[in-house]
Coordinates of N, CA, C and O in Angstrom, one line a residue:
M265 N -64.4 -59.2 -63.1 CA -65.2 -58.2 -62.6 C -66.3 -57.9 -63.5 O -67.3 -57.6 -62.6
L266 N -66.5 -58.2 -64.6 CA -67.8 -57.8 -65.3 C -68.7 -58.9 -65.1 O -70.0 -58.5 -64.8
F267 N -68.2 -60.2 -65.0 CA -69.2 -61.1 -64.7 C -69.9 -60.9 -63.2 O -70.8 -61.3 -63.1
E268 N -68.9 -60.6 -62.2 CA -69.4 -60.0 -60.7 C -70.4 -59.1 -60.9 O -71.4 -59.1 -60.1
K269 N -70.4 -58.0 -61.8 CA -71.2 -57.1 -61.8 C -72.5 -57.3 -62.4 O -73.7 -57.1 -62.0
K270 N -72.4 -58.2 -63.5 CA -73.7 -58.9 -63.9 C -74.5 -59.8 -62.9 O -75.7 -59.7 -62.7
I271 N -73.7 -60.5 -62.4 CA -74.3 -61.4 -61.2 C -75.0 -60.6 -60.2 O -76.2 -60.8 -59.8
A272 N -74.4 -59.4 -59.7 CA -75.1 -58.5 -58.8 C -76.3 -57.7 -59.3 O -77.1 -57.7 -58.4
T273 N -76.0 -57.5 -60.3 CA -77.3 -56.7 -61.1 C -78.5 -57.9 -61.2 O -79.5 -57.5 -60.9
K274 N -78.5 -59.1 -61.9 CA -79.4 -60.0 -61.6 C -79.7 -60.5 -60.3 O -81.0 -60.5 -60.1
A275 N -79.0 -60.4 -59.3 CA -79.2 -60.8 -58.1 C -80.6 -59.5 -57.5 O -81.5 -59.5 -56.9
G276 N -79.8 -58.1 -57.9 CA -80.6 -57.1 -57.2 C -82.1 -57.3 -58.0 O -83.2 -56.8 -57.5
L277 N -82.0 -57.3 -59.3 CA -83.4 -57.4 -60.0 C -84.2 -58.5 -59.7 O -85.5 -58.6 -59.5
A278 N -83.6 -59.8 -59.2 CA -84.3 -60.8 -58.6 C -85.2 -60.4 -57.2 O -86.3 -60.5 -57.1
A279 N -84.4 -59.5 -56.3 CA -84.6 -59.3 -55.3 C -85.9 -58.3 -55.4 O -87.3 -58.3 -54.7
A280 N -85.8 -57.3 -56.4 CA -86.6 -56.2 -56.4 C -88.3 -57.1 -56.9 O -89.1 -56.4 -56.5
L281 N -87.8 -58.0 -58.0 CA -89.2 -58.6 -58.4 C -90.0 -59.3 -57.3 O -91.2 -59.5 -57.3
L282 N -89.2 -59.9 -56.5 CA -89.4 -60.7 -55.3 C -90.4 -60.0 -54.4 O -91.5 -60.1 -54.0
L283 N -90.0 -58.5 -54.0 CA -90.5 -57.7 -53.0 C -91.8 -57.2 -53.8 O -92.9 -57.0 -53.4
A284 N -91.5 -57.1 -55.1 CA -93.0 -56.4 -55.9 C -94.1 -57.3 -55.9 O -95.0 -57.0 -55.6
A285 N -93.6 -58.5 -56.3 CA -94.7 -59.5 -56.1 C -95.2 -59.9 -55.0 O -96.4 -60.0 -54.6
S286 N -94.4 -59.9 -53.9 CA -94.9 -60.1 -52.4 C -95.9 -59.0 -51.9 O -97.1 -59.2 -51.2
A287 N -95.6 -57.7 -52.4 CA -96.6 -56.8 -52.0 C -97.7 -56.7 -52.5 O -98.4 -56.4 -52.4
S288 N -97.4 -57.4 -53.8 CA -98.9 -57.4 -54.6 C -99.9 -58.5 -54.2 O -101.3 -58.5 -54.3
F289 N -99.2 -59.3 -53.3 CA -100.2 -60.6 -52.6 C -100.5 -60.3 -51.1 O -101.1 -61.0 -50.4
A290 N -100.0 -59.1 -50.8 CA -99.9 -58.6 -49.4 C -101.3 -58.6 -48.8 O -102.2 -58.2 -49.5
E291 N -101.7 -59.0 -47.3 CA -102.8 -58.6 -47.0 C -103.5 -57.2 -46.6 O -102.3 -56.4 -46.6
T292 N -104.6 -57.0 -47.3 CA -105.0 -55.5 -46.8 C -106.1 -55.5 -45.6 O -107.0 -56.5 -45.9
S293 N -106.2 -54.6 -44.9 CA -107.6 -54.5 -44.1 C -108.3 -53.3 -44.0 O -107.4 -52.3 -44.3
K294 N -109.5 -53.3 -43.8 CA -110.1 -52.2 -43.2 C -111.1 -52.5 -42.1 O -111.9 -53.4 -42.0
D295 N -111.4 -51.5 -41.1 CA -112.2 -51.6 -40.2 C -113.5 -50.9 -40.4 O -113.5 -49.9 -41.0
Y296 N -114.5 -51.8 -39.8 CA -115.9 -51.2 -40.0 C -116.7 -51.1 -38.7 O -116.2 -52.1 -37.8
T297 N -117.5 -50.1 -38.5 CA -118.3 -50.2 -37.2 C -119.8 -50.4 -37.9 O -120.3 -49.2 -38.5
V298 N -120.5 -51.3 -37.3 CA -122.1 -51.3 -37.9 C -122.9 -51.6 -36.5 O -122.5 -51.9 -35.8
S299 N -124.2 -51.1 -36.6 CA -125.0 -51.0 -35.7 C -126.5 -51.0 -36.1 O -126.8 -50.5 -37.3
C300 N -127.4 -51.4 -35.3 CA -129.0 -51.1 -35.4 C -129.8 -51.2 -34.4 O -129.0 -51.6 -33.2
S301 N -131.1 -51.0 -34.5 CA -131.8 -50.8 -33.2 C -133.2 -51.5 -33.4 O -133.7 -51.7 -34.4
A302 N -133.5 -52.1 -32.0 CA -134.8 -52.5 -32.0 C -135.3 -52.7 -30.6 O -134.4 -53.0 -29.6
G303 N -136.6 -52.3 -30.5 CA -137.2 -52.4 -29.0 C -136.6 -51.7 -28.0 O -136.5 -52.2 -26.9
G304 N -135.9 -50.5 -28.2 CA -135.2 -49.8 -27.3 C -133.9 -50.2 -27.2 O -133.0 -49.8 -26.1
F305 N -133.1 -51.2 -27.8 CA -132.0 -51.9 -27.7 C -131.3 -51.5 -28.8 O -131.7 -51.3 -30.0
T306 N -129.9 -51.2 -28.8 CA -129.1 -50.8 -30.0 C -127.7 -51.7 -29.7 O -127.1 -51.8 -28.7
G307 N -127.4 -52.3 -30.8 CA -126.3 -53.3 -30.8 C -125.4 -52.7 -31.7 O -125.6 -52.3 -33.0
T308 N -124.0 -52.7 -31.8 CA -123.0 -52.2 -32.4 C -121.9 -53.4 -32.2 O -121.6 -54.0 -31.5
A309 N -121.2 -53.8 -33.7 CA -120.4 -54.6 -33.9 C -119.1 -54.1 -34.6 O -119.2 -53.0 -35.5
Y310 N -117.9 -54.5 -34.3 CA -116.8 -53.8 -34.7 C -116.2 -54.9 -35.6 O -115.7 -56.1 -35.0
V311 N -115.8 -54.4 -36.6 CA -115.7 -55.2 -37.8 C -114.1 -55.1 -38.4 O -113.9 -54.1 -38.7
T312 N -113.2 -56.2 -38.7 CA -112.1 -55.9 -39.7 C -112.4 -57.0 -40.8 O -112.7 -58.0 -40.7
A313 N -112.2 -56.4 -41.8 CA -112.3 -57.1 -43.3 C -111.0 -57.1 -44.0 O -110.1 -56.1 -43.6
V314 N -110.5 -58.3 -44.2 CA -109.3 -58.5 -44.7 C -109.1 -59.1 -46.0 O -109.9 -60.3 -46.4
R315 N -108.6 -58.7 -46.7 CA -108.5 -59.2 -48.0 C -106.9 -59.8 -48.4 O -106.0 -59.2 -48.2
N316 N -106.9 -61.0 -48.9 CA -105.8 -61.6 -49.3 C -105.8 -62.1 -50.6 O -106.3 -63.4 -50.7
G317 N -105.5 -61.8 -51.7 CA -105.7 -62.1 -53.0 C -107.3 -62.0 -53.4 O -108.1 -60.8 -53.1
D318 N -107.7 -63.0 -53.7 CA -109.5 -63.1 -53.8 C -110.0 -63.7 -52.5 O -111.5 -63.7 -52.4
L319 N -109.4 -63.9 -51.6 CA -109.9 -64.2 -50.2 C -110.7 -63.0 -49.3 O -109.5 -62.2 -49.1
L320 N -111.8 -62.9 -49.0 CA -112.3 -62.1 -48.2 C -112.8 -62.8 -46.8 O -113.4 -63.6 -46.9
S321 N -111.9 -62.1 -45.9 CA -112.3 -62.7 -44.3 C -112.7 -61.7 -43.6 O -112.3 -60.4 -43.7
V322 N -113.7 -62.0 -42.8 CA -114.2 -60.9 -42.1 C -114.3 -61.6 -40.6 O -114.9 -62.2 -40.4
F323 N -113.8 -60.5 -39.7 CA -113.8 -60.8 -38.2 C -114.7 -59.9 -37.5 O -114.3 -58.4 -37.5
A324 N -115.3 -60.4 -36.5 CA -116.2 -59.4 -35.6 C -115.2 -59.7 -34.3 O -115.2 -60.5 -33.7
T325 N -114.8 -58.2 -33.9 CA -113.9 -58.3 -32.9 C -114.3 -57.8 -31.5 O -113.6 -58.2 -30.4
D326 N -115.3 -56.9 -31.7 CA -115.7 -56.4 -30.4 C -117.4 -56.2 -30.5 O -117.6 -56.1 -32.0
Y327 N -118.0 -56.0 -29.7 CA -119.5 -55.9 -29.7 C -119.6 -54.8 -28.7 O -119.3 -54.7 -27.4
K328 N -121.0 -54.3 -28.5 CA -121.5 -53.3 -27.3 C -123.1 -53.3 -27.6 O -123.6 -53.4 -28.7
I329 N -123.8 -53.7 -26.5 CA -125.1 -53.8 -26.6 C -125.7 -52.6 -25.6 O -125.5 -52.8 -24.5
N330 N -126.6 -51.5 -26.1 CA -127.0 -50.9 -25.0 C -128.6 -51.2 -24.9 O -129.2 -51.4 -26.2
S331 N -129.0 -51.5 -23.7 CA -130.3 -51.8 -23.5 C -131.3 -50.8 -22.5 O -130.6 -50.0 -21.8
P332 N -132.5 -51.1 -22.7 CA -133.4 -50.4 -21.7 C -132.9 -50.8 -20.3 O -132.5 -51.8 -19.7
S333 N -132.9 -50.0 -19.1 CA -132.5 -50.3 -17.8 C -133.2 -51.7 -17.1 O -132.5 -52.1 -16.5
S334 N -134.5 -51.7 -17.8 CA -135.3 -53.0 -17.4 C -134.2 -54.5 -17.7 O -134.5 -55.4 -17.2
S335 N -133.5 -54.1 -18.8 CA -132.9 -55.5 -19.4 C -131.3 -55.2 -19.3 O -130.7 -56.3 -19.9
A336 N -131.0 -54.3 -18.9 CA -129.5 -54.2 -18.6 C -128.9 -55.2 -18.0 O -127.3 -55.8 -18.2
S337 N -129.2 -56.0 -17.0 CA -128.3 -56.8 -16.2 C -128.9 -58.5 -17.1 O -128.1 -59.2 -16.4
R338 N -129.3 -58.4 -18.1 CA -129.7 -59.6 -18.5 C -128.6 -59.8 -19.5 O -127.9 -59.1 -20.3
S339 N -128.2 -61.1 -19.5 CA -126.9 -61.4 -20.5 C -127.0 -62.9 -21.3 O -126.2 -63.8 -21.1
E340 N -128.1 -62.6 -22.0 CA -128.3 -63.9 -22.9 C -128.6 -63.2 -24.3 O -129.3 -64.1 -25.2
A341 N -128.3 -62.3 -24.6 CA -128.2 -62.0 -26.3 C -127.2 -62.8 -27.1 O -126.4 -63.3 -26.7
N342 N -127.7 -62.6 -28.2 CA -126.9 -63.2 -29.5 C -126.4 -62.3 -30.5 O -127.0 -61.2 -30.8
L343 N -125.2 -62.8 -31.1 CA -125.0 -61.8 -32.6 C -124.4 -62.8 -33.4 O -123.5 -63.6 -33.2
N344 N -125.4 -62.8 -34.6 CA -124.7 -63.8 -35.7 C -124.2 -63.1 -36.7 O -124.7 -62.0 -37.0
M345 N -123.3 -63.6 -37.4 CA -122.7 -63.1 -38.9 C -122.6 -64.0 -40.0 O -122.5 -65.2 -40.0
R346 N -122.9 -63.5 -41.0 CA -122.8 -64.2 -42.5 C -121.9 -63.2 -43.1 O -122.3 -61.9 -43.2
I347 N -121.2 -63.7 -44.4 CA -121.0 -62.7 -45.6 C -121.4 -63.3 -46.9 O -121.8 -64.3 -47.0
W348 N -121.3 -62.3 -47.9 CA -122.0 -62.5 -48.9 C -120.8 -62.0 -50.3 O -120.2 -61.1 -50.0
G349 N -121.0 -63.0 -51.1 CA -119.8 -62.3 -52.4 C -120.7 -62.4 -53.6 O -121.9 -63.1 -53.8
S350 N -120.3 -61.3 -54.3 CA -121.3 -60.8 -55.5 C -120.8 -61.8 -56.8 O -121.9 -62.0 -57.4
S351 N -119.7 -62.2 -56.7 CA -119.2 -63.2 -57.7 C -120.1 -64.5 -57.9 O -120.7 -64.9 -59.0
T352 N -120.4 -65.0 -56.7 CA -121.4 -66.3 -56.7 C -122.7 -65.7 -56.3 O -123.8 -66.5 -56.5
N353 N -123.1 -64.5 -55.8 CA -124.5 -64.3 -55.4 C -124.9 -65.0 -54.2 O -126.3 -65.7 -54.2
Q354 N -123.9 -65.5 -53.2 CA -124.3 -66.6 -52.2 C -123.7 -66.0 -50.8 O -122.7 -65.4 -50.8
N355 N -124.3 -66.4 -49.8 CA -124.2 -66.1 -48.7 C -123.3 -67.5 -47.9 O -123.6 -68.5 -47.8
T356 N -122.4 -67.1 -47.0 CA -121.9 -68.1 -46.0 C -123.1 -68.4 -45.0 O -124.1 -67.8 -44.9
D357 N -122.9 -69.7 -44.4 CA -123.7 -70.1 -43.0 C -123.8 -68.7 -42.1 O -122.4 -68.3 -42.0
W358 N -124.8 -68.5 -41.1 CA -124.6 -67.7 -40.3 C -123.5 -68.5 -39.1 O -123.8 -69.8 -38.8
D359 N -122.9 -67.6 -38.7 CA -121.9 -68.0 -37.8 C -122.4 -67.4 -36.4 O -122.6 -66.4 -36.4
K360 N -122.9 -68.2 -35.4 CA -123.7 -67.6 -34.2 C -122.9 -67.8 -32.8 O -122.1 -68.7 -32.7
T361 N -123.0 -66.6 -32.0 CA -122.4 -66.6 -30.9 C -122.9 -67.7 -29.9 O -124.6 -67.9 -30.3
N362 N -122.8 -68.1 -28.8 CA -123.5 -68.6 -27.9 C -124.7 -67.2 -27.1 O -124.2 -66.2 -27.5
K363 N -125.4 -68.1 -26.6 CA -126.5 -66.9 -26.1 C -126.2 -66.5 -24.6 O -126.6 -67.0 -23.7
N364 N -125.0 -65.6 -24.7 CA -124.5 -65.3 -23.2 C -123.9 -63.8 -23.3 O -123.2 -63.6 -22.7
L365 N -124.0 -62.9 -24.6 CA -123.8 -61.8 -24.7 C -124.5 -60.9 -23.4 O -125.6 -60.8 -23.5
Q366 N -123.6 -59.9 -23.0 CA -124.0 -58.9 -22.0 C -124.6 -57.7 -22.9 O -124.1 -57.4 -24.0
Q367 N -125.6 -57.2 -22.2 CA -126.1 -56.0 -23.0 C -126.1 -54.6 -21.8 O -127.3 -54.2 -21.5
D368 N -124.9 -54.3 -21.6 CA -124.9 -53.5 -20.5 C -124.2 -52.0 -20.9 O -123.7 -51.1 -20.1
G369 N -124.0 -52.0 -22.0 CA -123.4 -50.8 -22.8 C -121.8 -50.7 -22.9 O -121.2 -49.6 -23.0
V370 N -121.0 -52.0 -22.5 CA -119.7 -51.8 -22.4 C -119.3 -52.7 -23.5 O -119.8 -53.8 -24.2
K371 N -118.3 -52.0 -24.2 CA -117.8 -52.7 -25.6 C -116.9 -53.9 -25.0 O -116.0 -53.7 -23.9
R372 N -117.2 -54.8 -25.4 CA -116.6 -56.2 -24.7 C -115.7 -56.9 -26.2 O -116.4 -56.8 -27.5
K373 N -115.0 -57.7 -26.1 CA -114.3 -58.4 -27.0 C -115.0 -59.8 -27.5 O -115.8 -60.4 -26.4
I374 N -115.0 -60.1 -28.7 CA -116.0 -61.2 -29.2 C -115.0 -61.7 -30.6 O -114.1 -61.1 -30.9
R375 N -115.2 -62.9 -30.7 CA -114.4 -63.5 -31.9 C -115.4 -64.1 -32.8 O -115.7 -65.5 -32.4
I376 N -116.0 -63.7 -33.7 CA -116.7 -64.4 -34.9 C -115.9 -64.2 -36.1 O -115.2 -63.1 -36.4
A377 N -115.9 -65.1 -36.9 CA -115.2 -65.3 -38.3 C -115.6 -65.7 -39.2 O -116.1 -67.1 -39.3
Q378 N -115.5 -65.1 -40.6 CA -116.2 -66.0 -41.8 C -115.1 -65.7 -43.0 O -114.5 -64.3 -42.8
S379 N -114.9 -66.4 -43.9 CA -114.3 -66.2 -45.2 C -115.3 -66.9 -46.3 O -115.9 -67.6 -46.4
I380 N -114.6 -66.0 -47.6 CA -115.4 -66.4 -48.9 C -114.4 -65.7 -50.0 O -113.7 -65.0 -49.6
T381 N -114.4 -66.9 -50.9 CA -113.5 -66.4 -52.1 C -114.5 -65.3 -53.1 O -115.7 -65.5 -53.6
E382 N -113.8 -64.1 -52.9 CA -114.6 -62.8 -53.7 C -113.6 -61.9 -54.0 O -113.1 -61.2 -52.9
P383 N -113.1 -61.9 -55.2 CA -112.4 -60.7 -55.5 C -113.1 -59.2 -55.7 O -112.1 -58.6 -56.0
R384 N -114.3 -59.3 -55.9 CA -114.7 -57.7 -55.9 C -115.5 -57.2 -54.8 O -115.1 -57.1 -53.8
L385 N -117.0 -57.3 -55.0 CA -117.7 -56.7 -53.9 C -118.4 -57.8 -52.9 O -118.5 -58.7 -53.4
G386 N -118.2 -57.5 -51.8 CA -118.9 -58.4 -50.8 C -119.8 -57.6 -49.8 O -119.7 -56.6 -49.9
S387 N -120.3 -58.2 -48.9 CA -120.9 -57.7 -47.6 C -120.8 -58.6 -46.6 O -120.8 -59.8 -46.5
V388 N -121.1 -57.8 -45.1 CA -121.2 -58.6 -43.9 C -122.5 -58.4 -43.4 O -123.0 -57.1 -43.6
E389 N -123.2 -59.1 -42.8 CA -124.6 -58.8 -42.1 C -124.6 -59.3 -40.9 O -124.1 -60.4 -40.8
F390 N -125.1 -58.6 -40.0 CA -125.3 -59.0 -38.6 C -126.7 -59.3 -38.1 O -127.8 -58.3 -38.8
E391 N -127.1 -60.1 -37.4 CA -128.5 -60.2 -36.8 C -127.9 -60.1 -35.4 O -127.1 -60.9 -34.7
F392 N -128.8 -58.8 -34.6 CA -128.8 -59.0 -32.9 C -129.9 -59.4 -32.4 O -130.9 -59.1 -33.2
V393 N -129.8 -60.6 -31.6 CA -131.0 -60.9 -31.1 C -130.9 -60.4 -29.2 O -129.9 -61.1 -28.7
F394 N -131.7 -59.7 -29.1 CA -131.3 -58.9 -27.6 C -132.4 -59.7 -26.8 O -133.2 -60.5 -27.0
D395 N -131.8 -59.5 -25.3 CA -132.9 -60.6 -24.4 C -133.3 -59.5 -23.5 O -132.8 -58.7 -22.7
R396 N -134.6 -59.9 -23.5 CA -135.6 -59.1 -22.7 C -136.8 -60.2 -22.1 O -136.8 -61.1 -22.8
K397 N -137.4 -60.3 -21.3 CA -138.5 -61.0 -20.6 C -139.5 -61.0 -21.9 O -140.0 -59.9 -22.4
G398 N -140.1 -62.1 -22.2 CA -140.8 -62.2 -23.2 C -140.1 -62.2 -24.4 O -139.2 -62.9 -24.8
S399 N -140.7 -61.9 -25.8 CA -140.2 -62.1 -27.0 C -139.0 -61.4 -27.0 O -139.1 -60.2 -26.8
D400 N -138.0 -61.9 -27.5 CA -136.5 -61.1 -27.9 C -136.7 -60.3 -29.3 O -136.7 -60.7 -30.2
P401 N -136.3 -58.8 -29.1 CA -136.3 -58.2 -30.4 C -135.2 -58.4 -31.1 O -134.1 -58.8 -30.6
R402 N -135.1 -58.3 -32.5 CA -134.0 -58.5 -33.1 C -133.9 -57.6 -34.1 O -134.9 -56.9 -34.5
C403 N -132.7 -57.1 -34.8 CA -132.4 -56.2 -35.7 C -131.4 -56.6 -36.6 O -130.4 -57.5 -36.3
F404 N -131.4 -56.4 -37.9 CA -130.2 -56.7 -38.9 C -129.6 -55.5 -39.5 O -130.2 -54.2 -39.5
T405 N -128.3 -55.4 -39.5 CA -127.5 -54.5 -40.3 C -126.5 -55.3 -41.4 O -126.1 -56.3 -41.3
K406 N -126.2 -54.3 -42.0 CA -125.3 -54.9 -43.2 C -124.4 -53.8 -43.7 O -124.3 -52.6 -43.9
E407 N -123.2 -54.3 -44.3 CA -122.1 -53.2 -44.4 C -121.4 -53.9 -45.9 O -121.4 -54.9 -45.9
M408 N -121.5 -53.1 -46.9 CA -120.8 -53.3 -48.1 C -119.4 -53.5 -48.2 O -118.9 -52.0 -47.8
I409 N -118.7 -54.3 -48.5 CA -117.4 -54.2 -48.6 C -116.5 -54.4 -49.8 O -116.4 -55.3 -50.5
P410 N -116.1 -53.4 -50.5 CA -115.8 -53.1 -52.0 C -114.2 -53.9 -51.9 O -113.6 -53.9 -50.7
A411 N -114.0 -54.0 -53.0 CA -112.5 -54.5 -53.4 C -111.6 -53.3 -52.8 O -111.8 -52.2 -53.0
F412 N -110.6 -53.6 -52.1 CA -109.3 -52.6 -51.5 C -108.2 -53.0 -51.6 O -107.8 -54.5 -51.8

């Protein structure tokens, strides 16, 4: 009987340690909304940052572009994203969408993703390139992503 209690206690301790360890490596996420304006246009990106240990992954999940009425029917805007890590002071390459984003003020789904090894402070930067006749206005916006 004593032997069975020791085994049960050890099994319980092992399970508790396993749960505690897996919780410390669990993914955590935080949502951000970033926007910028240029030439009468406003671009908004909806972002989820995910930390899994030292890996920082950032996903743009949706976008919305408000434009002047003269450009609302145009659908050749771009959204580009990169992330930066403070540990290495380096950026990822730009992840670029096709030149097909609509700018009618409607929130739409998109999928842009980047990852970087960064245990501390990171940031995500977006470039919107709006579509209008003539030269296309562009703007940049950045959001700092602390460890969480």
